[in-house]
mmCIF file of C-alpha atoms and ligand atoms in Angstrom:
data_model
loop_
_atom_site.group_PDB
_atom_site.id
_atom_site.type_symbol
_atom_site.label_atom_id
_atom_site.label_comp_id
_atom_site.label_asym_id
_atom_site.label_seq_id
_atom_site.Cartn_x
_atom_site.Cartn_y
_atom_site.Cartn_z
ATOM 1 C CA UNK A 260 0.000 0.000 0.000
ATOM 2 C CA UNK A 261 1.075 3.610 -0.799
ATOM 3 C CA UNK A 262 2.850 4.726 1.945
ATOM 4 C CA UNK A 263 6.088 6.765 0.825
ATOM 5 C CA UNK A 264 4.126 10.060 0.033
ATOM 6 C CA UNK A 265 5.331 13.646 0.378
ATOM 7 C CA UNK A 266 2.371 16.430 1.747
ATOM 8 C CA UNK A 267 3.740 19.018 -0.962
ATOM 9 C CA UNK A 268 1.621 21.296 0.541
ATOM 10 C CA UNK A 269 1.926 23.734 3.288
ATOM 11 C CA UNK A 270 0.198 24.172 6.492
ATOM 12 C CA UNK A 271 -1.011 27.559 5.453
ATOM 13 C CA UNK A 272 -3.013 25.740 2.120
ATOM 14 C CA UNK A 273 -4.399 23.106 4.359
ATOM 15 C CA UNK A 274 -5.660 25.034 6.859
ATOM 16 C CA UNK A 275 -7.260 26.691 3.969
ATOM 17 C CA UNK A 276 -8.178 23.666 1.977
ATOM 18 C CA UNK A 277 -9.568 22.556 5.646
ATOM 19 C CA UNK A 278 -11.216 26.097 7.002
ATOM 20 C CA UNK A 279 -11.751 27.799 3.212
ATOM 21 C CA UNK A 280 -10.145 31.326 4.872
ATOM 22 C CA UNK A 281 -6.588 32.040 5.664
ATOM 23 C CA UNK A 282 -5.219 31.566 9.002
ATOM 24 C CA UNK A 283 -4.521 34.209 11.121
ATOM 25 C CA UNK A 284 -1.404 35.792 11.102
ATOM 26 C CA UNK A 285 -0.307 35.746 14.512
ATOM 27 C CA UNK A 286 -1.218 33.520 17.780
ATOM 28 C CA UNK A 287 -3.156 35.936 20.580
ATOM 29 C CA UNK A 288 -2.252 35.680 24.296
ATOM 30 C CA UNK A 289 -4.547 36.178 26.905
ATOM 31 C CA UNK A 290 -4.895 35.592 30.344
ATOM 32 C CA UNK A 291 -7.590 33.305 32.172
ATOM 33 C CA UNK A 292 -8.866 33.090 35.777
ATOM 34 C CA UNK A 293 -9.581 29.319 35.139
ATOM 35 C CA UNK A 294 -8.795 26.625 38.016
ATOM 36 C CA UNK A 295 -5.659 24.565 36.716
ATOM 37 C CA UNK A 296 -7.180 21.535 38.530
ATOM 38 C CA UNK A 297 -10.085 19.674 37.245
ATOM 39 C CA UNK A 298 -11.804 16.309 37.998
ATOM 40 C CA UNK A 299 -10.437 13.837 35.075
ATOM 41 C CA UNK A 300 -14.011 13.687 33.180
ATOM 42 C CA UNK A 301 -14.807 11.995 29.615
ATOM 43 C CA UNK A 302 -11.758 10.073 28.229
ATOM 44 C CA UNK A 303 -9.685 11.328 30.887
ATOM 45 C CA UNK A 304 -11.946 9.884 33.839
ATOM 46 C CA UNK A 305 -8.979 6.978 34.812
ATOM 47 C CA UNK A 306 -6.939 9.818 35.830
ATOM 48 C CA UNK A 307 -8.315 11.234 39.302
ATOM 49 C CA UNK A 308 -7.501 14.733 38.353
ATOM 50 C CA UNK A 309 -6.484 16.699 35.433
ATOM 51 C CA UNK A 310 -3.895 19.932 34.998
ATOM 52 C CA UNK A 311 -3.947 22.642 32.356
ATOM 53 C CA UNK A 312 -1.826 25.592 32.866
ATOM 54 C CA UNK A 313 -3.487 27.332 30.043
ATOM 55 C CA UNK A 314 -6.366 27.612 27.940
ATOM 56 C CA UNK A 315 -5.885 26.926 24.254
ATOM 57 C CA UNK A 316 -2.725 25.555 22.817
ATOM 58 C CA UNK A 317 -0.411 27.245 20.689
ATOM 59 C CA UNK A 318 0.565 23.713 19.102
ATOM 60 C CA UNK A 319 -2.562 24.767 16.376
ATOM 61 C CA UNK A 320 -2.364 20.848 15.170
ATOM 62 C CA UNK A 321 -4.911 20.602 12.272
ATOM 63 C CA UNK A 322 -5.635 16.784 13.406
ATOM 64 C CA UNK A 323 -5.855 17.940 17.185
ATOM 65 C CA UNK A 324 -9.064 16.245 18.744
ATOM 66 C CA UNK A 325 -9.446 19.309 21.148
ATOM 67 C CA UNK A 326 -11.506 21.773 18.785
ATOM 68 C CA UNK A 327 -14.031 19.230 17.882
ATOM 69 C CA UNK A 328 -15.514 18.643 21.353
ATOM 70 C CA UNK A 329 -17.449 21.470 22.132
ATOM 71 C CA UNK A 330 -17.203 21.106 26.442
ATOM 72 C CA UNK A 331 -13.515 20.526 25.819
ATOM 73 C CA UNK A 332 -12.508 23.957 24.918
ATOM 74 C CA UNK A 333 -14.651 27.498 24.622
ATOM 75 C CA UNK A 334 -15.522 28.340 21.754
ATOM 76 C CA UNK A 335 -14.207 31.794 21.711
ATOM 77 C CA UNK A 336 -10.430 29.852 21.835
ATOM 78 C CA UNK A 337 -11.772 27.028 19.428
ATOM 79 C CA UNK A 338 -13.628 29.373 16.553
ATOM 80 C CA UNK A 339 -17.088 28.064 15.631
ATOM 81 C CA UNK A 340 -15.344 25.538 12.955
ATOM 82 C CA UNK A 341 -12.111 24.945 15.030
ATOM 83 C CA UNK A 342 -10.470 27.327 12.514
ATOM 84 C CA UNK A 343 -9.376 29.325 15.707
ATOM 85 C CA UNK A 344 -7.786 26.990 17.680
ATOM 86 C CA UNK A 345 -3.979 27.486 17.775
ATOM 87 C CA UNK A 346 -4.421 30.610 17.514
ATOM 88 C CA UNK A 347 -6.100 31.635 20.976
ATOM 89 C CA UNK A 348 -3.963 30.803 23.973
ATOM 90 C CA UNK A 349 -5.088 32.247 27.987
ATOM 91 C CA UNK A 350 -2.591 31.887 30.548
ATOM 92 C CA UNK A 351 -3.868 30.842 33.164
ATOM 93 C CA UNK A 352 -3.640 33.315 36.440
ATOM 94 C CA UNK A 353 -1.870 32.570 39.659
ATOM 95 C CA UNK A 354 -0.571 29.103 38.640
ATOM 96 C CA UNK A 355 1.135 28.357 41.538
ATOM 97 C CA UNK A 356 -0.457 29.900 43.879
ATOM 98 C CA UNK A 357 -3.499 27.888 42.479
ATOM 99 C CA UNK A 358 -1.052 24.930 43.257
ATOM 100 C CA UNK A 359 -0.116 25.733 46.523
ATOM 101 C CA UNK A 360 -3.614 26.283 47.420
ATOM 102 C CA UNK A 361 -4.325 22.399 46.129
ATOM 103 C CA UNK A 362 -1.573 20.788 47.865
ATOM 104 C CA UNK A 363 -2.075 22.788 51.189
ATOM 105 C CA UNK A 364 -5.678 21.705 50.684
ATOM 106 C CA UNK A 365 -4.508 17.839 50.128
ATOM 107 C CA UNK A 366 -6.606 18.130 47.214
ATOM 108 C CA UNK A 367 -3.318 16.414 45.218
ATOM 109 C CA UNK A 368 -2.517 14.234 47.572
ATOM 110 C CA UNK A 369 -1.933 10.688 46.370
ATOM 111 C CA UNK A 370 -3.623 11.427 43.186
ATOM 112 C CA UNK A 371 -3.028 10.317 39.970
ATOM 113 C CA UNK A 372 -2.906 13.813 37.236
ATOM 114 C CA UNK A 373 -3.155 13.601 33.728
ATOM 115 C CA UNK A 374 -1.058 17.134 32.619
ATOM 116 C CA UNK A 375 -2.791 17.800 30.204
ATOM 117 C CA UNK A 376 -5.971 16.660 28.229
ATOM 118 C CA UNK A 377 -6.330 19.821 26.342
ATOM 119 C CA UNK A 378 -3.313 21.851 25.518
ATOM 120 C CA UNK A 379 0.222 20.592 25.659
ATOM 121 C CA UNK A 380 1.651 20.569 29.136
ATOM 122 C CA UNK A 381 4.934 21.904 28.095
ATOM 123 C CA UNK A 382 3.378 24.424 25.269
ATOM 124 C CA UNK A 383 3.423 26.964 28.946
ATOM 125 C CA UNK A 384 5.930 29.494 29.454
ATOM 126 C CA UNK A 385 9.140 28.070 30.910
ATOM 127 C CA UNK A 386 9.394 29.970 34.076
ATOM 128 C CA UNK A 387 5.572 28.869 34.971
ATOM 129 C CA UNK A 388 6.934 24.982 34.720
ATOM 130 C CA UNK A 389 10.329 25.653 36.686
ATOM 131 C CA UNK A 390 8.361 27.683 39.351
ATOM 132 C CA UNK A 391 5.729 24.305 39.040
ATOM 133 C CA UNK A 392 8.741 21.602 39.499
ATOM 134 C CA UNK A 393 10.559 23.628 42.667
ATOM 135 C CA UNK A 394 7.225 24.349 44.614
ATOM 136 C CA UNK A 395 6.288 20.355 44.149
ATOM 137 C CA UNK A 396 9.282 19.461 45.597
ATOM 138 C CA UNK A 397 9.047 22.054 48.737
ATOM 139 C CA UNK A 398 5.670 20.142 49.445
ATOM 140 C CA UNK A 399 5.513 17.400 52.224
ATOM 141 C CA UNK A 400 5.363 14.007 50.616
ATOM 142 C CA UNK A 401 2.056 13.283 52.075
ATOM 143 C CA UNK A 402 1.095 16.315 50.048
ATOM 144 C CA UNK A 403 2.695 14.977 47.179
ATOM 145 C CA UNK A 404 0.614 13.781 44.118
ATOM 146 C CA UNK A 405 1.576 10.018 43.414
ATOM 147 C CA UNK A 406 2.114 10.431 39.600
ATOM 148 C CA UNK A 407 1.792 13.329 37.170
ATOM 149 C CA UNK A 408 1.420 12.158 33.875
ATOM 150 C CA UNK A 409 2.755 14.675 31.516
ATOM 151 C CA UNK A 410 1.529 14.875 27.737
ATOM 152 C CA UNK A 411 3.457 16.497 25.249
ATOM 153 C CA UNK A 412 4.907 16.822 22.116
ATOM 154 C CA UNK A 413 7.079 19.891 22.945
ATOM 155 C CA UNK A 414 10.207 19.734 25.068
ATOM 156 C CA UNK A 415 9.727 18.864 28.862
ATOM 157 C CA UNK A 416 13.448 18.487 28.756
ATOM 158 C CA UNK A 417 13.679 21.927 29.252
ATOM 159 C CA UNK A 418 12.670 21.163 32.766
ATOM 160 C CA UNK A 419 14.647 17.502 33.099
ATOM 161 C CA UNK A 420 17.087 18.438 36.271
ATOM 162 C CA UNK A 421 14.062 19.627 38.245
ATOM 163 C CA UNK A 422 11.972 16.725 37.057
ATOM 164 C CA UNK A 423 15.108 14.263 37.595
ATOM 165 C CA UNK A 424 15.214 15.528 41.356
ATOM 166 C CA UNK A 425 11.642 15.359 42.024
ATOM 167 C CA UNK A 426 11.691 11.940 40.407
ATOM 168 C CA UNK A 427 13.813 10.879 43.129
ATOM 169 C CA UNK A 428 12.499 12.624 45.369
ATOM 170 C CA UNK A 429 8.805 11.610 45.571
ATOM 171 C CA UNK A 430 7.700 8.370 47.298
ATOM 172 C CA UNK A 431 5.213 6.375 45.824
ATOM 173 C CA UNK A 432 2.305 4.568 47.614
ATOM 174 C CA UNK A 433 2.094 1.881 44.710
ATOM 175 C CA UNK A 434 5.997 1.974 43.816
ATOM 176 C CA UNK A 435 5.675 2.966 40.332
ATOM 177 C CA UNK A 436 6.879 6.006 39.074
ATOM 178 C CA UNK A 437 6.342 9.288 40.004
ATOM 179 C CA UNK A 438 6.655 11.370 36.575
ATOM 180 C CA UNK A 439 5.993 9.429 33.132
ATOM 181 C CA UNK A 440 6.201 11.357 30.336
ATOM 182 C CA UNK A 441 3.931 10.574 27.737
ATOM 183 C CA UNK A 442 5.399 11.725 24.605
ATOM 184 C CA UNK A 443 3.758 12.679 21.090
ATOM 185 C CA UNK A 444 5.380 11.306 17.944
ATOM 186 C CA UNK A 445 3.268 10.818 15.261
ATOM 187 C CA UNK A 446 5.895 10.621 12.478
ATOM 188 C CA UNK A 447 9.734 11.334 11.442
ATOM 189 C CA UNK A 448 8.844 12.633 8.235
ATOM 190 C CA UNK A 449 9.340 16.765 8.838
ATOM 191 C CA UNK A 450 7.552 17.761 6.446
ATOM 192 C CA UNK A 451 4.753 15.991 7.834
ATOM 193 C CA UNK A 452 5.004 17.837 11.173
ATOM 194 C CA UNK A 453 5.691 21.118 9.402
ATOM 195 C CA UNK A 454 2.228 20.726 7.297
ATOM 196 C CA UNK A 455 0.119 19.465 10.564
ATOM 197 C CA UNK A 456 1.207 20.687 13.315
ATOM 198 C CA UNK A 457 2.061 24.539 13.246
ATOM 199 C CA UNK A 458 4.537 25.136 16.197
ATOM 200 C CA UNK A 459 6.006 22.281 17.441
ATOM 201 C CA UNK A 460 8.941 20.609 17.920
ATOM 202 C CA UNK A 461 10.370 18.724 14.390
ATOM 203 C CA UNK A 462 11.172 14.966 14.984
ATOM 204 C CA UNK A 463 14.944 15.164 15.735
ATOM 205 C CA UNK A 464 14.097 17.479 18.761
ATOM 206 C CA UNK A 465 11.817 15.413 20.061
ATOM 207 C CA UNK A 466 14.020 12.201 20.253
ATOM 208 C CA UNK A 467 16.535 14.389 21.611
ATOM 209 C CA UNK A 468 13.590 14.992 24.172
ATOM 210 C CA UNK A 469 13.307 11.692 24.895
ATOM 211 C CA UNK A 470 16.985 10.602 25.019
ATOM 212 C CA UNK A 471 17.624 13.597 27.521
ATOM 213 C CA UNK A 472 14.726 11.921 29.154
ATOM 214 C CA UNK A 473 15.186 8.528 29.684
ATOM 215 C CA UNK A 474 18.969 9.225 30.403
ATOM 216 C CA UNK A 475 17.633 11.390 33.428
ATOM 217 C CA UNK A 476 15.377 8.207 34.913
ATOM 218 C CA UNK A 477 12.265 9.207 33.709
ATOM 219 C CA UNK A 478 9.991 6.669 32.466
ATOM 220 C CA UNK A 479 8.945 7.925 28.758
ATOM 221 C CA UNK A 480 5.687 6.276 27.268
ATOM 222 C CA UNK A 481 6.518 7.544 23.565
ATOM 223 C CA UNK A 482 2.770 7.299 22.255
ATOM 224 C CA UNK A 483 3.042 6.935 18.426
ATOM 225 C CA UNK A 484 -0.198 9.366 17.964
ATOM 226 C CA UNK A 485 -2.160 10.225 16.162
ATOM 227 C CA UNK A 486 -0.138 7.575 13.870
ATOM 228 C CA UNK A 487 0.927 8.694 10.760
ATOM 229 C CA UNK A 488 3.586 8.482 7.732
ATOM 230 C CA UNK A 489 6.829 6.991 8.915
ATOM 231 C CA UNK A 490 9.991 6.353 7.201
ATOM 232 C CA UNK A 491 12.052 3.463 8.650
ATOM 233 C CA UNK A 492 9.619 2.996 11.642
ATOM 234 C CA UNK A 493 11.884 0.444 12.723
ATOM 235 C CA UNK A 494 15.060 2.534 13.324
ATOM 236 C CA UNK A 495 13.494 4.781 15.567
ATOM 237 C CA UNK A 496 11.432 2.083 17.809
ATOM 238 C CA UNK A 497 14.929 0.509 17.680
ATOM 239 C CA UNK A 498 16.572 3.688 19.122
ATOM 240 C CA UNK A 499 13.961 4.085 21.827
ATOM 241 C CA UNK A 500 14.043 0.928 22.736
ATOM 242 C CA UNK A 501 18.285 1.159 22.896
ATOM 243 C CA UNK A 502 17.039 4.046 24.860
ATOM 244 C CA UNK A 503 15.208 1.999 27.990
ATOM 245 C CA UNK A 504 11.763 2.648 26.559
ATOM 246 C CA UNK A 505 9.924 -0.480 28.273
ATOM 247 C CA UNK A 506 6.745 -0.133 25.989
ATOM 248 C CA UNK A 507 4.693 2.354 23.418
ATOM 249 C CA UNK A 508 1.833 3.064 22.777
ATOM 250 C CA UNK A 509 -0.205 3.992 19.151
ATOM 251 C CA UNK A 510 -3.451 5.596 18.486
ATOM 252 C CA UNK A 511 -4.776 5.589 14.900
ATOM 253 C CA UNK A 512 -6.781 8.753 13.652
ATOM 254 C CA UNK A 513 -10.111 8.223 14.877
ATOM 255 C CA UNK A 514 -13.400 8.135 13.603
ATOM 256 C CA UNK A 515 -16.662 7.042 15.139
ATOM 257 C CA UNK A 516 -15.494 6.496 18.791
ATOM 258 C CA UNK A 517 -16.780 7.922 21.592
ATOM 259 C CA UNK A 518 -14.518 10.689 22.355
ATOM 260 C CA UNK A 519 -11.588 12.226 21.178
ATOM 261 C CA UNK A 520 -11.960 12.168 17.478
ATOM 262 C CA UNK A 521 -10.126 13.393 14.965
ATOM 263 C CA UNK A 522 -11.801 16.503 13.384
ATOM 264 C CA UNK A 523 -14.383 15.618 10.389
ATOM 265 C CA UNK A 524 -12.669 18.138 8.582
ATOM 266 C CA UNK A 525 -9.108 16.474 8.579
ATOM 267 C CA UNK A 526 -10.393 13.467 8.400
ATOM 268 C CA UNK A 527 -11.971 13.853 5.045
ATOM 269 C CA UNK A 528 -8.990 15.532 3.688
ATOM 270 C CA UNK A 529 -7.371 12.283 5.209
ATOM 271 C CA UNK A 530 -9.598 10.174 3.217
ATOM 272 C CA UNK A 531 -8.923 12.033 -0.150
ATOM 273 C CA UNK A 532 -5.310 12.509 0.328
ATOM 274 C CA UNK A 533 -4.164 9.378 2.706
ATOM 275 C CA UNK A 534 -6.709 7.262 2.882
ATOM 276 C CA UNK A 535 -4.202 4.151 4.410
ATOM 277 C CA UNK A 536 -3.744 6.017 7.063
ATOM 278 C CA UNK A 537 -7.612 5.612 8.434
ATOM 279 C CA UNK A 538 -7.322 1.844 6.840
ATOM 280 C CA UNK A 539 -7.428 -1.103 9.342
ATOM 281 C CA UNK A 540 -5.084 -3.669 7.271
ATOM 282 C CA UNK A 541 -2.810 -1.156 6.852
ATOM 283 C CA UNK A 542 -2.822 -0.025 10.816
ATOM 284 C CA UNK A 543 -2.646 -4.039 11.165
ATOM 285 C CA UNK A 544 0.299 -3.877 9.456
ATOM 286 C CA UNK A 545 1.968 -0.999 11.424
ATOM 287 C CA UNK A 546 1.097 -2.806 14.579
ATOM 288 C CA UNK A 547 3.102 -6.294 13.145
ATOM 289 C CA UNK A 548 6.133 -3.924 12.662
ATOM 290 C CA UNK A 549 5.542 -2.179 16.141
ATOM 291 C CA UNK A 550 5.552 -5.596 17.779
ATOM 292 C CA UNK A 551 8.509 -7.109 16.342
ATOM 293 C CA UNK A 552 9.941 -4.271 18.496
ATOM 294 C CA UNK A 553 8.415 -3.817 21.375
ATOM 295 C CA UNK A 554 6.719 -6.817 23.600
ATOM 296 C CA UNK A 555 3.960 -4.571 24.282
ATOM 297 C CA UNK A 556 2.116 -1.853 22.165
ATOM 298 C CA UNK A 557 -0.939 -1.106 23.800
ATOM 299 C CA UNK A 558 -3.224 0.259 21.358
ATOM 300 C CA UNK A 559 -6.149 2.804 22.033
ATOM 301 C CA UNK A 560 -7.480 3.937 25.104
ATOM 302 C CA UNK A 561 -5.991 1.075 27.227
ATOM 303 C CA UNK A 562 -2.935 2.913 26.216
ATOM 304 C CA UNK A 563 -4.267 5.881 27.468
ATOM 305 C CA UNK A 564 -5.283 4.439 30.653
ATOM 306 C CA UNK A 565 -2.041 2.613 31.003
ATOM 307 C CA UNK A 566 -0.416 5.496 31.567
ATOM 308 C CA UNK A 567 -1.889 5.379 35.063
ATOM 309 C CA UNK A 568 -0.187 2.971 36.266
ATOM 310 C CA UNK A 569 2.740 2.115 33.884
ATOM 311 C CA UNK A 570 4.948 0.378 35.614
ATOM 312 C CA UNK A 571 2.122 -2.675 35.694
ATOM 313 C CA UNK A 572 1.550 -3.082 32.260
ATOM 314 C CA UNK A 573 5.675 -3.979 32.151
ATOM 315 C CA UNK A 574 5.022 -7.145 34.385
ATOM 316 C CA UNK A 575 1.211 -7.990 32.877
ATOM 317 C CA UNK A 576 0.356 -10.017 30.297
ATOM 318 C CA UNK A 577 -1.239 -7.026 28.563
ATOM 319 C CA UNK A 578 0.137 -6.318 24.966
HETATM 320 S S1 LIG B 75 0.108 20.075 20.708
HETATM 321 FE FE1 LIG B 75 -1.432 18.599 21.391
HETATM 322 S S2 LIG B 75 -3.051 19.833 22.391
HETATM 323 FE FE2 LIG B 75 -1.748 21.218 21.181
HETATM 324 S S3 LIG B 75 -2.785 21.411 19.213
HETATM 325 FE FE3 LIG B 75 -1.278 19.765 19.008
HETATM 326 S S4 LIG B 75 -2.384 17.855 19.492
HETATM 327 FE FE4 LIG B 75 -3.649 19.583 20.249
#
């Protein structure tokens, strides 16, 4: 099946093959009085509690699941027709002394926290994160969260000496891990990335991410999502895997499920343009190559929900 394919197109004549307008020219900042803590609702209701540090996400992926539920995001950040989203971010207001307020409270404490659902953890402004790290690890341990799952596709390796430290740090009532890192990768074709995603990291940054990552202690979950065009997928689940990556996970673009589907509008332009990629013998495929790898590839939402508790699915029989 057709799979070595180049977008030739540019994110700018998607977006406008997708939204029939241009996009706008510049992202707006804003500021929000929104709680960062949230009950983990919908798909993210196997996490006890959710963080998002801001409102919007500057990552402005055109496949991004976000604009298409209408409770996940308002609409004044989303647009009508999701043609906004990327380009409306809110900081969110007092972050840590919203955080300090939580953990005095023992709101956190041993919870699990999905960081984030909707917007990229580490798409918020450096010196927010830092400032998050150091006041987690002034808290008491019984104060303590007992894992923060962080989701991204940008660079939390910004933050990986604070993280490291906390890592070690933190005692955990069910001995797994503290911090796991969920990490994006959805391809290693650039061009790809560049035509998709609007502002985030390319694929040799990421793995960088990852390396600087794992070589720090943390445990990385790269999640191969939403799945897409890969060249050589087998050198780079090789290098993870050289890397200490115990297991990955992969999520398909999605249609018909019950939450977190990809946006009708992408996904028709999928169908036209790469219709493999929504194909389930082809996904089979993938998988067969994914598992010649990796012992376990948990696909879907057990992958999500694996991320709970990650260091179980290592010694289950779950693949
Ligand atoms: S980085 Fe993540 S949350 Fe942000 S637009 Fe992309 S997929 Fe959505």
């Amino acid at each position: 099946m057709r799979n070595e394919v180049e977008t030739g197109q540019t994110y700018e004549e998607i977006y406008q093959k997708l939204f029939g307008i241009l996009p706008p020219k510049s992202v707006t900042i804003g500021e929000s009085n929104a709680n960062i803590i949230s009950q983990g609702r919908g798909f993210m209701e196997g996490f006890d509690l959710t963080m998002q540090l801001q409102v919007g996400c500057p990552g402005g992926c055109l496949f991004c699941y976000v604009p298409s539920g209408t409770r996940l995001t308002p609409n004044t950040v989303r647009g009508s027709d999701g043609q906004e989203w990327g380009f409306q971010v809110r900081n969110k207001k007092n972050v840590i002394a919203q955080l300090e307020r939580h953990l005095e409270k023992g709101h956190l404490a041993d919870k699990t926290i999905y960081w984030s659902g909707v917007t990229d953890a580490y798409a918020a402004p450096p010196a927010i994160t830092q400032a998050l790290w150091k006041r987690l690890q002034n808290s008491p341990p019984s104060l303590r969260p007992r894992r923060i799952v962080i989701q991204t596709r940008f660079r939390p390796d910004r933050d990986v000496g604070l993280i490291a430290e906390y890592n070690q740090l933190a005692q955990v009532s069910d001995s797994g891990p503290p911090v796991v890192v969920s990490f994006s990768l959805s391809t290693n074709k650039n061009e790809f990335i560049r035509a998709w995603e609007r502002a985030t990291p390319l694929y040799e940054h990421r793995m960088q991410a990852i390396r600087t990552l794992c070589e720090a202690g943390i445990f990385v979950v790269p999640t191969l999502s939403p799945f897409g065009l890969w060249d050589d997928l087998e050198y780079t689940l090789n290098l993870l895997k050289s890397w200490g990556v115990k297991y990955i996970t992969c999520l398909f673009f999605k249609e018909n499920t019950q939450s977190a589907n990809t946006p009708s509008k992408f996904l028709a332009y999928l169908g036209h343009e790469y219709p493999f990629l929504l194909n389930k013998e082809w996904q089979d495929e993938q998988l067969k190559i994914m598992r010649s790898i990796f012992d376990k590839v948990i696909v879907g939402r057990a992958g999500f929900l694996s991320l709970c508790s990650p260091h179980e699915i290592i010694s289950s029989g779950q693949n």
